[in-house]
């Protein structure tokens, strides 16, 4: 790949959302915005190779994309005999003031993550329209055929149009819930990269975790005062920092207790810790932390310990107690039980885990946690059965390899 093509790719990632958002605001149509932006970037590859980079690549892309959109509208008007309003083509609106494009990107994000859309549609549409990933890249990420992903994105855009989903910021009353919905989409993308669920895929998908972090940084820049945005970014950074130590040379997932902490990314940890300290200061001022902020604080405790034996489990448990009050889900209760095991022993923790049997019967981590507790209690036969069930349910290749090894080490 030559320097010009690399420059276009960088511009694609940095400017794509700006261009698509500006086009959507002007023309009110996601299809037109996406097609015109894609054509503009394709033209950039050809023109910039011959003419060199323009002084302002972002402005060049926006201007070119606007012309492409106008050309398409004219073709459709001529073919169909329809006439759009003159101002749609001949737009004399003065240039947006500095910072307005950021508002456009927020509007685009909220549109793509609208609760009227199914979660899988929100994820696909966000990665395409905001992240600028190609349809084939998104399809590979979620292990579906390109044509199927294309249909998914097309249906999502059609639903936005048919349902009249507005391209605007939510009202002040709706904003917290809508931001929460956006963060849920980004966390879902991150989790799929952190623990890839598809058979035959790499245990960790760095491309997905990187993209989720990049988009969360974008949200953070646009909503700097939102505590949960900061919390999610901190959480992602602290988890991503451990990625170099999470998979062995043989492709086996390495649990936190066995990771080489010297391989962790110190810069990401430092950034994550700074964000957590910011939110702790806000909490001290009376601002109650949300779910992502507490999860980030738990990970900050783990990444502060130089050795697993130095972990402040009492602090971890206190944070989980706080989290359970916000999110009394069985998965949070399961994670809390791990901290209980370190403080009160595996027998106490196992009693907590067993009470979650009905709710988590189909969740591989439930059986893996139970297997480990039974192993620590010397109940090998029961532990083996639990490992067998965890292996059966696990979709991650690295995790399956780790669980299989642990099971085979039982006497």
Short mmCIF file of N, CA and C in Angstrom, two decimals, residues 97 103 140 213 278 336 357:
data_model
loop_
_atom_site.label_atom_id
_atom_site.label_comp_id
_atom_site.label_asym_id
_atom_site.label_seq_id
_atom_site.Cartn_x
_atom_site.Cartn_y
_atom_site.Cartn_z
N UNK A 97 -20.98 26.52 11.62
CA UNK A 97 -19.94 27.05 12.50
C UNK A 97 -19.10 25.93 13.09
N UNK A 103 -21.93 17.98 16.33
CA UNK A 103 -23.33 17.75 16.64
C UNK A 103 -23.96 16.83 15.61
N UNK A 140 -17.31 -10.11 8.10
CA UNK A 140 -16.26 -10.99 8.63
C UNK A 140 -16.22 -10.92 10.16
N UNK A 213 -13.10 1.03 20.92
CA UNK A 213 -12.42 2.08 21.69
C UNK A 213 -12.39 3.38 20.91
N UNK A 278 -10.90 10.50 37.85
CA UNK A 278 -11.82 11.61 37.56
C UNK A 278 -13.22 11.29 38.06
N UNK A 336 -19.39 -11.50 41.34
CA UNK A 336 -19.19 -11.16 42.75
C UNK A 336 -18.75 -12.39 43.54
N UNK A 357 -28.15 -21.40 39.50
CA UNK A 357 -28.18 -22.50 38.53
C UNK A 357 -29.28 -22.32 37.49
#
